mmCIF file of C-alpha atoms in Angstrom:
data_model
loop_
_atom_site.group_PDB
_atom_site.id
_atom_site.type_symbol
_atom_site.label_atom_id
_atom_site.label_comp_id
_atom_site.label_asym_id
_atom_site.label_seq_id
_atom_site.Cartn_x
_atom_site.Cartn_y
_atom_site.Cartn_z
ATOM 1 C CA GLY A 197 4.118 -27.805 0.035
ATOM 2 C CA GLU A 198 7.267 -25.193 0.326
ATOM 3 C CA GLY A 199 5.650 -22.765 -0.521
ATOM 4 C CA GLY A 200 7.972 -20.536 -1.314
ATOM 5 C CA SER A 201 8.257 -17.540 -4.178
ATOM 6 C CA LEU A 202 10.067 -19.992 -7.125
ATOM 7 C CA PRO A 203 11.247 -19.327 -9.911
ATOM 8 C CA ARG A 204 12.585 -15.640 -9.262
ATOM 9 C CA LEU A 205 13.936 -13.187 -11.337
ATOM 10 C CA TRP A 206 14.918 -10.236 -11.245
ATOM 11 C CA LYS A 207 16.814 -7.946 -14.065
ATOM 12 C CA PRO A 208 17.321 -4.055 -14.007
ATOM 13 C CA THR A 209 18.460 -1.411 -16.848
ATOM 14 C CA ILE A 210 19.148 2.050 -16.310
ATOM 15 C CA ALA A 211 20.115 4.417 -18.485
ATOM 16 C CA GLU A 212 21.030 8.162 -16.713
ATOM 17 C CA VAL A 213 22.603 11.757 -18.070
ATOM 18 C CA ARG A 214 23.391 13.989 -15.738
ATOM 19 C CA PRO A 215 24.361 17.207 -16.835
ATOM 20 C CA SER A 216 25.439 20.142 -15.032
ATOM 21 C CA ILE A 217 26.755 23.868 -15.687
ATOM 22 C CA GLU A 218 28.404 25.777 -12.738
ATOM 23 C CA TRP A 219 28.738 29.715 -12.703
ATOM 24 C CA ASN A 220 30.794 32.328 -10.418
ATOM 25 C CA HIS A 221 29.663 36.221 -10.386
ATOM 26 C CA GLY A 222 30.540 38.185 -8.746
ATOM 27 C CA LYS A 223 29.016 37.080 -5.318
ATOM 28 C CA HIS A 224 26.852 34.769 -6.520
ATOM 29 C CA GLN A 225 28.062 30.926 -7.500
ATOM 30 C CA LEU A 226 25.737 30.034 -9.278
ATOM 31 C CA ARG A 227 24.698 25.631 -10.465
ATOM 32 C CA PHE A 228 21.345 24.867 -12.799
ATOM 33 C CA GLY A 229 21.666 20.913 -13.547
ATOM 34 C CA GLY A 230 18.968 18.795 -14.038
ATOM 35 C CA GLU A 231 19.378 14.567 -14.534
ATOM 36 C CA PHE A 232 17.011 11.960 -16.492
ATOM 37 C CA MET A 233 16.935 8.346 -16.141
ATOM 38 C CA ARG A 234 15.038 5.510 -17.788
ATOM 39 C CA PHE A 235 13.675 2.277 -16.076
ATOM 40 C CA LEU A 236 13.702 -0.991 -17.146
ATOM 41 C CA ASP A 237 13.111 -3.233 -15.013
ATOM 42 C CA THR A 238 12.536 -7.660 -15.302
ATOM 43 C CA PHE A 239 10.975 -8.609 -12.113
ATOM 44 C CA GLN A 240 9.591 -12.351 -12.462
ATOM 45 C CA GLU A 241 8.372 -14.796 -9.770
ATOM 46 C CA ALA A 242 5.597 -17.593 -8.923
ATOM 47 C CA ILE A 243 4.801 -16.390 -5.115
ATOM 48 C CA GLY A 244 3.587 -19.521 -4.244
ATOM 49 C CA PRO A 245 3.443 -22.242 -7.036
ATOM 50 C CA THR A 246 3.435 -25.879 -4.470
ATOM 51 C CA GLY A 247 1.217 -23.590 -2.392
ATOM 52 C CA SER A 248 1.193 -24.684 1.953
ATOM 53 C CA PHE A 249 -1.226 -26.413 4.044
ATOM 54 C CA SER A 250 -2.003 -25.527 7.950
ATOM 55 C CA TYR A 251 -3.623 -28.118 10.076
ATOM 56 C CA ASN A 252 -4.364 -26.259 13.758
ATOM 57 C CA GLY A 253 -6.735 -29.857 15.073
ATOM 58 C CA SER A 254 -9.788 -27.801 14.149
ATOM 59 C CA PHE A 255 -11.314 -30.783 13.130
ATOM 60 C CA THR A 256 -10.325 -33.799 15.538
ATOM 61 C CA ASN A 257 -8.116 -31.389 18.119
ATOM 62 C CA TYR A 258 -5.366 -32.998 17.719
ATOM 63 C CA SER A 259 -3.093 -31.047 14.665
ATOM 64 C CA LEU A 260 -1.526 -34.226 13.544
ATOM 65 C CA GLY A 261 -4.810 -35.609 13.408
ATOM 66 C CA ASP A 262 -6.280 -33.038 10.690
ATOM 67 C CA PHE A 263 -3.223 -34.010 8.961
ATOM 68 C CA LEU A 264 -3.724 -37.804 8.523
ATOM 69 C CA LEU A 265 -7.502 -37.147 7.530
ATOM 70 C CA GLY A 266 -5.967 -34.366 4.804
ATOM 71 C CA ILE A 267 -8.377 -31.913 5.996
ATOM 72 C CA PRO A 268 -6.547 -28.466 6.504
ATOM 73 C CA SER A 269 -7.496 -25.574 8.845
ATOM 74 C CA SER A 270 -6.006 -22.575 5.591
ATOM 75 C CA THR A 271 -4.459 -22.856 2.569
ATOM 76 C CA PHE A 272 -2.271 -20.862 0.462
ATOM 77 C CA PHE A 273 -1.646 -20.801 -3.057
ATOM 78 C CA SER A 274 -0.313 -18.652 -6.049
ATOM 79 C CA PRO A 275 -0.012 -21.427 -8.529
ATOM 80 C CA GLU A 276 0.559 -18.209 -12.341
ATOM 81 C CA PRO A 277 3.753 -16.163 -12.537
ATOM 82 C CA PHE A 278 4.012 -13.142 -12.999
ATOM 83 C CA ASN A 279 6.546 -10.492 -15.323
ATOM 84 C CA PRO A 280 5.006 -7.157 -15.596
ATOM 85 C CA ARG A 281 8.019 -5.603 -17.894
ATOM 86 C CA GLN A 282 7.774 -2.573 -16.321
ATOM 87 C CA ARG A 283 8.670 0.796 -17.837
ATOM 88 C CA TYR A 284 8.882 4.533 -16.748
ATOM 89 C CA SER A 285 11.040 7.555 -16.528
ATOM 90 C CA GLU A 286 12.457 9.916 -13.878
ATOM 91 C CA LEU A 287 12.945 13.282 -14.725
ATOM 92 C CA GLY A 288 14.501 16.273 -11.774
ATOM 93 C CA GLU A 289 15.933 19.645 -12.488
ATOM 94 C CA TYR A 290 17.074 22.200 -10.391
ATOM 95 C CA PHE A 291 18.876 25.521 -9.757
ATOM 96 C CA GLN A 292 21.163 26.702 -6.604
ATOM 97 C CA ASP A 293 22.157 30.351 -5.790
ATOM 98 C CA ASP A 294 24.863 30.516 -3.144
ATOM 99 C CA TRP A 295 24.954 34.154 -2.783
ATOM 100 C CA LYS A 296 27.487 36.249 -0.477
ATOM 101 C CA VAL A 297 26.217 39.261 0.695
ATOM 102 C CA ASN A 298 29.110 40.830 2.692
ATOM 103 C CA HIS A 299 31.446 38.901 5.081
ATOM 104 C CA SER A 300 29.317 38.605 7.425
ATOM 105 C CA LEU A 301 26.502 36.819 5.442
ATOM 106 C CA THR A 302 26.256 33.964 2.989
ATOM 107 C CA LEU A 303 22.608 33.046 1.451
ATOM 108 C CA ASN A 304 21.202 29.874 -0.117
ATOM 109 C CA LEU A 305 18.108 30.080 -2.651
ATOM 110 C CA GLY A 306 17.330 26.628 -4.787
ATOM 111 C CA LEU A 307 14.748 25.715 -6.545
ATOM 112 C CA ARG A 308 14.476 21.620 -7.690
ATOM 113 C CA TYR A 309 11.286 19.826 -9.689
ATOM 114 C CA GLU A 310 11.125 15.944 -9.601
ATOM 115 C CA TRP A 311 8.570 14.142 -12.070
ATOM 116 C CA SER A 312 8.349 10.372 -11.550
ATOM 117 C CA GLY A 313 6.464 8.215 -14.214
ATOM 118 C CA ILE A 314 4.196 5.806 -13.190
ATOM 119 C CA PRO A 315 6.043 2.157 -13.854
ATOM 120 C CA TYR A 316 3.664 0.749 -16.938
ATOM 121 C CA SER A 317 3.554 -2.631 -18.308
ATOM 122 C CA SER A 318 5.276 -3.117 -21.067
ATOM 123 C CA ASN A 319 3.328 -6.774 -21.941
ATOM 124 C CA ARG A 320 -0.009 -5.051 -20.148
ATOM 125 C CA THR A 321 -0.043 -8.177 -17.238
ATOM 126 C CA MET A 322 -0.948 -5.421 -14.091
ATOM 127 C CA SER A 323 -4.021 -4.589 -12.680
ATOM 128 C CA ASN A 324 -4.906 -2.524 -10.134
ATOM 129 C CA ILE A 325 -8.439 -1.587 -8.263
ATOM 130 C CA TYR A 326 -11.038 1.067 -8.771
ATOM 131 C CA LEU A 327 -13.166 2.306 -5.561
ATOM 132 C CA PRO A 328 -16.144 3.513 -7.269
ATOM 133 C CA PRO A 329 -17.573 6.685 -5.067
ATOM 134 C CA ASN A 330 -20.584 6.157 -2.701
ATOM 135 C CA GLY A 331 -19.056 2.420 -1.439
ATOM 136 C CA ALA A 332 -20.105 0.522 -4.859
ATOM 137 C CA THR A 333 -18.178 -2.320 -5.316
ATOM 138 C CA PRO A 334 -14.389 -2.375 -6.229
ATOM 139 C CA ILE A 335 -13.778 -3.071 -9.913
ATOM 140 C CA ILE A 336 -10.281 -4.516 -11.293
ATOM 141 C CA VAL A 337 -9.370 -2.756 -14.185
ATOM 142 C CA VAL A 338 -6.316 -3.340 -16.266
ATOM 143 C CA SER A 339 -4.532 -1.556 -19.969
ATOM 144 C CA LYS A 340 -6.201 -1.644 -22.946
ATOM 145 C CA ASN A 341 -5.014 -5.039 -24.965
ATOM 146 C CA ALA A 342 -4.236 -6.603 -21.601
ATOM 147 C CA GLN A 343 -3.098 -10.815 -21.999
ATOM 148 C CA GLY A 344 -2.366 -13.652 -19.886
ATOM 149 C CA VAL A 345 1.610 -13.540 -18.804
ATOM 150 C CA ASN A 346 3.966 -15.355 -20.859
ATOM 151 C CA PHE A 347 6.247 -17.420 -18.295
ATOM 152 C CA GLU A 348 9.103 -18.918 -19.526
ATOM 153 C CA GLY A 349 8.232 -19.547 -22.922
ATOM 154 C CA VAL A 350 4.485 -20.359 -21.776
ATOM 155 C CA GLN A 351 1.135 -18.934 -22.053
ATOM 156 C CA TYR A 352 -0.957 -18.184 -19.703
ATOM 157 C CA PRO A 353 -4.870 -17.983 -19.964
ATOM 158 C CA LEU A 354 -6.402 -14.995 -17.983
ATOM 159 C CA LEU A 355 -8.648 -16.288 -15.242
ATOM 160 C CA SER A 356 -12.346 -15.650 -15.465
ATOM 161 C CA ILE A 357 -13.939 -16.051 -11.833
ATOM 162 C CA VAL A 358 -12.931 -12.202 -10.905
ATOM 163 C CA PRO A 359 -14.774 -10.144 -13.441
ATOM 164 C CA TYR A 360 -12.485 -6.897 -14.789
ATOM 165 C CA GLN A 361 -12.721 -3.885 -17.193
ATOM 166 C CA THR A 362 -10.594 -1.460 -19.227
ATOM 167 C CA ALA A 363 -8.710 1.671 -17.031
ATOM 168 C CA GLU A 364 -9.748 3.573 -19.435
ATOM 169 C CA SER A 365 -13.884 2.794 -19.414
ATOM 170 C CA VAL A 366 -13.620 4.383 -15.374
ATOM 171 C CA GLY A 367 -11.471 7.057 -16.534
ATOM 172 C CA LEU A 368 -7.283 6.257 -15.583
ATOM 173 C CA PRO A 369 -5.163 6.444 -18.264
ATOM 174 C CA ASP A 370 -3.264 3.041 -19.762
ATOM 175 C CA SER A 371 -0.966 3.002 -17.072
ATOM 176 C CA LEU A 372 -3.791 2.463 -14.178
ATOM 177 C CA MET A 373 -3.016 5.011 -12.165
ATOM 178 C CA PHE A 374 -2.395 9.392 -12.534
ATOM 179 C CA ASN A 375 1.176 10.436 -12.381
ATOM 180 C CA ASP A 376 2.010 13.587 -9.354
ATOM 181 C CA LYS A 377 2.832 16.525 -11.214
ATOM 182 C CA ARG A 378 3.942 19.265 -8.578
ATOM 183 C CA ASP A 379 6.629 18.600 -6.875
ATOM 184 C CA PHE A 380 8.384 21.860 -6.491
ATOM 185 C CA GLY A 381 11.537 22.085 -3.726
ATOM 186 C CA PRO A 382 12.534 25.221 -2.702
ATOM 187 C CA ARG A 383 15.031 25.766 -0.373
ATOM 188 C CA VAL A 384 16.752 28.365 1.573
ATOM 189 C CA GLY A 385 19.331 28.267 4.087
ATOM 190 C CA PHE A 386 21.881 31.213 5.243
ATOM 191 C CA ALA A 387 24.776 31.422 7.427
ATOM 192 C CA TYR A 388 25.297 34.865 9.540
ATOM 193 C CA SER A 389 28.793 35.474 11.875
ATOM 194 C CA PRO A 390 27.682 38.683 14.109
ATOM 195 C CA GLY A 391 30.264 40.806 14.115
ATOM 196 C CA ALA A 392 29.961 41.107 17.774
ATOM 197 C CA LEU A 393 30.741 37.714 18.809
ATOM 198 C CA ARG A 394 33.156 36.783 17.778
ATOM 199 C CA ASN A 395 34.117 33.057 16.492
ATOM 200 C CA THR A 396 29.930 32.001 16.670
ATOM 201 C CA VAL A 397 28.312 30.931 13.371
ATOM 202 C CA ILE A 398 24.811 31.078 13.167
ATOM 203 C CA ARG A 399 23.307 28.672 10.207
ATOM 204 C CA GLY A 400 20.277 27.838 9.560
ATOM 205 C CA GLY A 401 17.219 26.240 6.156
ATOM 206 C CA TYR A 402 14.246 25.418 4.810
ATOM 207 C CA GLY A 403 13.599 22.977 2.192
ATOM 208 C CA VAL A 404 11.216 20.588 -0.080
ATOM 209 C CA PHE A 405 11.979 17.098 -0.859
ATOM 210 C CA TYR A 406 10.001 14.344 -1.850
ATOM 211 C CA GLN A 407 10.201 10.805 -2.145
ATOM 212 C CA ARG A 408 9.317 8.121 -4.535
ATOM 213 C CA ASP A 409 8.274 4.915 -2.858
ATOM 214 C CA THR A 410 9.588 1.826 -3.583
ATOM 215 C CA GLU A 411 8.958 -0.214 -6.767
ATOM 216 C CA ASN A 412 7.384 -3.202 -4.415
ATOM 217 C CA ARG A 413 4.223 -1.491 -4.732
ATOM 218 C CA TYR A 414 4.122 -1.170 -8.721
ATOM 219 C CA VAL A 415 5.262 -4.779 -8.870
ATOM 220 C CA ASP A 416 1.820 -6.077 -6.230
ATOM 221 C CA MET A 417 -0.346 -4.544 -9.346
ATOM 222 C CA ALA A 418 1.369 -8.233 -10.978
ATOM 223 C CA LEU A 419 -0.070 -9.869 -8.636
ATOM 224 C CA ASN A 420 -3.741 -9.616 -9.630
ATOM 225 C CA PRO A 421 -6.494 -10.948 -11.444
ATOM 226 C CA PRO A 422 -6.806 -11.050 -14.495
ATOM 227 C CA PHE A 423 -3.022 -12.548 -14.158
ATOM 228 C CA VAL A 424 -2.287 -13.673 -10.883
ATOM 229 C CA GLY A 425 -4.922 -15.749 -8.799
ATOM 230 C CA ILE A 426 -3.435 -15.147 -4.711
ATOM 231 C CA ARG A 427 -5.603 -18.066 -2.917
ATOM 232 C CA SER A 428 -5.988 -17.896 0.848
ATOM 233 C CA PHE A 429 -8.840 -20.147 2.091
ATOM 234 C CA ALA A 430 -9.766 -21.171 5.502
ATOM 235 C CA PHE A 431 -11.632 -24.247 6.344
ATOM 236 C CA ASP A 432 -13.992 -25.208 9.044
ATOM 237 C CA HIS A 433 -16.803 -27.799 9.468
ATOM 238 C CA THR A 434 -19.504 -25.842 7.673
ATOM 239 C CA ASN A 435 -17.362 -25.717 5.089
ATOM 240 C CA PHE A 436 -14.371 -28.218 4.770
ATOM 241 C CA GLN A 437 -16.406 -29.931 1.361
ATOM 242 C CA GLN A 438 -14.739 -27.733 -1.281
ATOM 243 C CA PHE A 439 -11.062 -28.353 -0.573
ATOM 244 C CA ASP A 440 -9.760 -30.854 -2.862
ATOM 245 C CA TRP A 441 -6.856 -32.405 -2.464
ATOM 246 C CA PHE A 442 -6.452 -33.198 -6.448
ATOM 247 C CA ASN A 443 -6.930 -29.177 -7.107
ATOM 248 C CA PRO A 444 -6.008 -27.936 -4.057
ATOM 249 C CA ALA A 445 -5.350 -24.763 -6.155
ATOM 250 C CA ALA A 446 -8.775 -24.553 -7.354
ATOM 251 C CA LEU A 447 -10.256 -20.948 -7.263
ATOM 252 C CA TYR A 448 -14.222 -21.589 -6.464
ATOM 253 C CA SER A 449 -15.115 -18.343 -4.478
ATOM 254 C CA THR A 450 -13.649 -14.409 -5.324
ATOM 255 C CA ALA A 451 -13.846 -14.319 -1.149
ATOM 256 C CA GLY A 452 -10.754 -15.761 -1.529
ATOM 257 C CA VAL A 453 -8.819 -13.866 -3.635
ATOM 258 C CA GLY A 454 -6.313 -11.333 -2.253
ATOM 259 C CA LEU A 455 -6.101 -7.696 -4.495
ATOM 260 C CA PHE A 456 -3.333 -5.467 -4.549
ATOM 261 C CA GLY A 457 -4.366 -2.014 -5.449
ATOM 262 C CA ASN A 458 -2.461 1.490 -5.537
ATOM 263 C CA ALA A 459 -4.861 5.350 -5.151
ATOM 264 C CA SER A 460 -6.023 6.115 -8.208
ATOM 265 C CA GLN A 461 -3.577 9.633 -7.682
ATOM 266 C CA ALA A 462 0.067 9.393 -6.693
ATOM 267 C CA ARG A 463 1.747 11.384 -4.867
ATOM 268 C CA ASN A 464 5.061 11.323 -3.867
ATOM 269 C CA ALA A 465 6.657 11.562 -0.192
ATOM 270 C CA GLN A 466 6.865 15.151 0.953
ATOM 271 C CA ILE A 467 9.623 16.291 3.729
ATOM 272 C CA GLN A 468 9.770 20.077 4.965
ATOM 273 C CA ALA A 469 12.401 20.039 6.844
ATOM 274 C CA TYR A 470 14.157 22.780 8.714
ATOM 275 C CA ASN A 471 16.572 23.159 11.137
ATOM 276 C CA LEU A 472 18.533 26.373 13.125
ATOM 277 C CA THR A 473 22.392 26.069 14.585
ATOM 278 C CA ILE A 474 24.561 28.141 16.554
ATOM 279 C CA GLU A 475 28.409 27.722 17.023
ATOM 280 C CA HIS A 476 30.840 28.681 18.830
ATOM 281 C CA THR A 477 34.330 27.816 18.824
ATOM 282 C CA ILE A 478 36.903 28.294 22.285
ATOM 283 C CA GLY A 479 40.296 27.888 21.475
ATOM 284 C CA SER A 480 40.549 24.541 19.690
ATOM 285 C CA MET A 481 37.263 23.363 20.983
ATOM 286 C CA LEU A 482 33.898 24.130 19.094
ATOM 287 C CA LEU A 483 30.268 23.858 20.223
ATOM 288 C CA SER A 484 27.138 23.891 18.658
ATOM 289 C CA ALA A 485 23.709 23.329 19.310
ATOM 290 C CA ALA A 486 20.636 22.706 16.969
ATOM 291 C CA TYR A 487 17.381 22.532 16.717
ATOM 292 C CA VAL A 488 16.135 20.614 13.618
ATOM 293 C CA GLY A 489 13.030 19.125 12.430
ATOM 294 C CA ASN A 490 10.941 17.759 9.949
ATOM 295 C CA ASP A 491 7.398 17.774 8.793
ATOM 296 C CA SER A 492 6.147 14.652 6.308
ATOM 297 C CA ILE A 493 2.964 14.281 4.619
ATOM 298 C CA HIS A 494 2.181 11.835 1.797
ATOM 299 C CA LEU A 495 3.587 8.543 3.121
ATOM 300 C CA PRO A 496 2.827 5.752 1.807
ATOM 301 C CA ASN A 497 0.477 3.323 4.494
ATOM 302 C CA LEU A 498 -1.324 0.293 4.090
ATOM 303 C CA THR A 499 -5.232 0.512 4.446
ATOM 304 C CA ASP A 500 -7.781 -2.975 3.811
ATOM 305 C CA TYR A 501 -10.997 -1.275 2.925
ATOM 306 C CA ASN A 502 -12.888 -4.264 2.830
ATOM 307 C CA SER A 503 -11.989 -5.277 6.665
ATOM 308 C CA ALA A 504 -15.132 -6.111 8.684
ATOM 309 C CA GLN A 505 -16.659 -3.473 11.007
ATOM 310 C CA PRO A 506 -17.227 -3.981 15.150
ATOM 311 C CA GLY A 507 -20.219 -5.562 15.983
ATOM 312 C CA PRO A 508 -22.362 -8.473 15.793
ATOM 313 C CA GLY A 509 -23.102 -11.483 13.701
ATOM 314 C CA SER A 510 -20.337 -13.462 11.492
ATOM 315 C CA PHE A 511 -17.021 -12.336 9.852
ATOM 316 C CA ALA A 512 -18.523 -11.907 6.261
ATOM 317 C CA SER A 513 -21.928 -10.161 7.260
ATOM 318 C CA ARG A 514 -19.198 -7.094 8.921
ATOM 319 C CA GLU A 515 -17.740 -6.428 5.525
ATOM 320 C CA PRO A 516 -18.723 -4.073 2.875
ATOM 321 C CA TRP A 517 -17.809 -6.143 0.251
ATOM 322 C CA PRO A 518 -18.520 -10.635 1.444
ATOM 323 C CA THR A 519 -18.011 -11.391 -2.323
ATOM 324 C CA ILE A 520 -14.440 -9.927 -2.188
ATOM 325 C CA GLY A 521 -11.055 -10.481 -0.514
ATOM 326 C CA LEU A 522 -8.768 -8.626 1.000
ATOM 327 C CA ILE A 523 -8.223 -5.604 -0.903
ATOM 328 C CA ASP A 524 -4.143 -4.164 0.182
ATOM 329 C CA MET A 525 -4.933 -0.547 -0.888
ATOM 330 C CA GLN A 526 -1.543 1.225 -0.518
ATOM 331 C CA GLY A 527 -2.717 5.073 -0.309
ATOM 332 C CA TYR A 528 -0.518 8.280 0.435
ATOM 333 C CA GLU A 529 -2.215 9.079 4.040
ATOM 334 C CA GLY A 530 0.753 8.828 6.147
ATOM 335 C CA ILE A 531 1.862 11.739 7.856
ATOM 336 C CA GLY A 532 4.873 12.123 10.024
ATOM 337 C CA ASN A 533 6.829 14.661 12.492
ATOM 338 C CA TYR A 534 10.030 14.832 13.678
ATOM 339 C CA ASN A 535 11.433 17.443 16.580
ATOM 340 C CA SER A 536 14.992 17.353 17.908
ATOM 341 C CA LEU A 537 17.927 19.056 20.209
ATOM 342 C CA GLN A 538 21.131 18.343 18.946
ATOM 343 C CA VAL A 539 24.208 19.422 21.143
ATOM 344 C CA LYS A 540 27.383 18.721 19.625
ATOM 345 C CA ALA A 541 31.571 19.093 21.711
ATOM 346 C CA GLN A 542 33.733 18.687 19.166
ATOM 347 C CA LYS A 543 37.496 19.065 19.893
ATOM 348 C CA HIS A 544 40.197 18.776 17.342
ATOM 349 C CA PHE A 545 43.411 17.052 17.400
ATOM 350 C CA SER A 546 45.984 18.258 19.576
ATOM 351 C CA HIS A 547 48.591 17.549 22.110
ATOM 352 C CA GLY A 548 47.680 14.265 20.208
ATOM 353 C CA PHE A 549 43.867 13.731 21.727
ATOM 354 C CA MET A 550 40.683 14.227 19.680
ATOM 355 C CA MET A 551 36.936 14.267 20.998
ATOM 356 C CA LEU A 552 33.866 14.535 19.728
ATOM 357 C CA ALA A 553 30.945 14.392 21.971
ATOM 358 C CA SER A 554 26.892 14.646 21.004
ATOM 359 C CA TYR A 555 24.036 14.061 22.680
ATOM 360 C CA THR A 556 20.015 14.429 20.700
ATOM 361 C CA TRP A 557 16.774 14.733 22.569
ATOM 362 C CA SER A 558 14.183 13.524 19.753
ATOM 363 C CA LYS A 559 10.600 12.870 19.388
ATOM 364 C CA THR A 560 9.360 11.260 16.107
ATOM 365 C CA LEU A 561 5.626 10.506 15.709
ATOM 366 C CA ASP A 562 3.602 8.855 12.744
ATOM 367 C CA ASN A 563 0.112 6.760 11.597
ATOM 368 C CA THR A 564 2.144 4.418 9.541
ATOM 369 C CA GLY A 565 4.573 1.491 9.318
ATOM 370 C CA GLY A 566 4.968 1.878 5.530
ATOM 371 C CA THR A 567 3.478 -0.936 2.829
ATOM 372 C CA PHE A 568 4.916 -3.791 2.714
ATOM 373 C CA THR A 569 8.834 -2.390 2.564
ATOM 374 C CA GLY A 570 8.772 -0.192 5.834
ATOM 375 C CA GLU A 571 9.459 -0.425 9.288
ATOM 376 C CA GLY A 572 6.262 -1.859 10.195
ATOM 377 C CA ALA A 573 6.587 -1.905 13.427
ATOM 378 C CA ARG A 574 3.276 -0.308 14.587
ATOM 379 C CA GLY A 575 1.343 -2.634 12.004
ATOM 380 C CA PHE A 576 0.914 -2.729 8.441
ATOM 381 C CA THR A 577 -2.732 -0.442 7.793
ATOM 382 C CA PHE A 578 -4.870 1.846 9.446
ATOM 383 C CA GLU A 579 -6.945 0.275 12.709
ATOM 384 C CA ASP A 580 -9.826 2.276 11.208
ATOM 385 C CA PRO A 581 -9.776 2.863 7.185
ATOM 386 C CA ASN A 582 -11.734 6.035 7.747
ATOM 387 C CA ASP A 583 -10.423 7.304 9.903
ATOM 388 C CA PRO A 584 -6.579 7.065 9.526
ATOM 389 C CA LYS A 585 -5.292 9.861 12.627
ATOM 390 C CA HIS A 586 -6.734 7.534 15.259
ATOM 391 C CA ASP A 587 -2.767 5.978 14.264
ATOM 392 C CA TYR A 588 -0.960 9.156 14.833
ATOM 393 C CA GLY A 589 1.427 8.263 17.688
ATOM 394 C CA LEU A 590 4.994 7.210 18.042
ATOM 395 C CA ALA A 591 6.474 6.128 15.614
ATOM 396 C CA ALA A 592 8.531 2.776 15.294
ATOM 397 C CA GLN A 593 12.054 4.450 15.022
ATOM 398 C CA ASP A 594 11.391 6.738 17.830
ATOM 399 C CA ILE A 595 14.625 7.449 19.628
ATOM 400 C CA ARG A 596 13.935 10.162 22.392
ATOM 401 C CA HIS A 597 17.713 9.782 23.903
ATOM 402 C CA SER A 598 20.959 9.489 22.047
ATOM 403 C CA LEU A 599 24.465 10.085 23.184
ATOM 404 C CA VAL A 600 27.429 9.406 21.845
ATOM 405 C CA VAL A 601 31.221 9.614 22.744
ATOM 406 C CA SER A 602 34.355 9.310 20.733
ATOM 407 C CA TYR A 603 38.124 10.119 21.307
ATOM 408 C CA ILE A 604 41.383 9.191 20.006
ATOM 409 C CA TYR A 605 44.414 9.755 22.389
#
């Protein structure tokens, strides 16, 4: 089959308000403000309505032979559409004071608070994966009054092959996740011009910033049972009789159903950024040397908690839960670190010539390539879900040396 994600419709609506006040008082320039945004996201799609079939010669030693016999080595189907109609809000408030202490020193002081709501399905067609303590079997949880998907006027029934229960029954809110309510971001900076060093300025700053993950991780929760069943089945000489050409999308085993989940406690990525710069001018030439770095925690990551452990025995016998398929759990355990030396020489335009030359020597480390929408060059999932620190190493975007020269003559 063609296997494409059709039909597909995305209709986002955003309403926002951004009030701000600025007040100059003596040596202080004060700024107050905030923002409120309301998101109405309508994103409907069918992932694999026509399915796809793979033939690798497992049965006749020839792919074409398997195809002519009609026995695939694997199949993929997801005929049920999704239409979660997500609704959520975001709120931000900030305060900043630019304080000119004297002619040589200026301080920048600020604080920002951010709150991001959990996207909530207004038609109750999303589910999450709850991991009970002590390694108990994962539970599919839904909002109260969950109902089948209504797609283009057709009401689809709830799938019954996989059991589920309400989020309330396991202590989760109806939004299926807990909000992150601790995102305070202080900022401090300074600019200092030593009296003994003419034409020299020393600048520095530190701040805490937050970044909400993309919408995609929440849309994935609309791809779960009991609303949608993503079927990925593999066939060999022991089970090929289960394949039915007259109903190739039949759900006959929960082991082939893929599940998407989000950690119960949402966290926005936190970045602590810091820098120290020395600038000096000689005639029309500006010279600059800076240290720039940041530390990141709660970065989005992807973990398969049902991956088979190394060792003897069949694949299924080494899975924590053999009766369940792949569990793509999107968490917040990623970490990253960036350190760099950045030098610059800039000649302002004079005598028909202008030049800008910059060099960066840096190193970037992390333990995750993101989720389905991240860089992903180092692999989406942790190699060992029980110890993500083993994946810490050079990041996909690590560029050790960068030299850029531009000029106009």
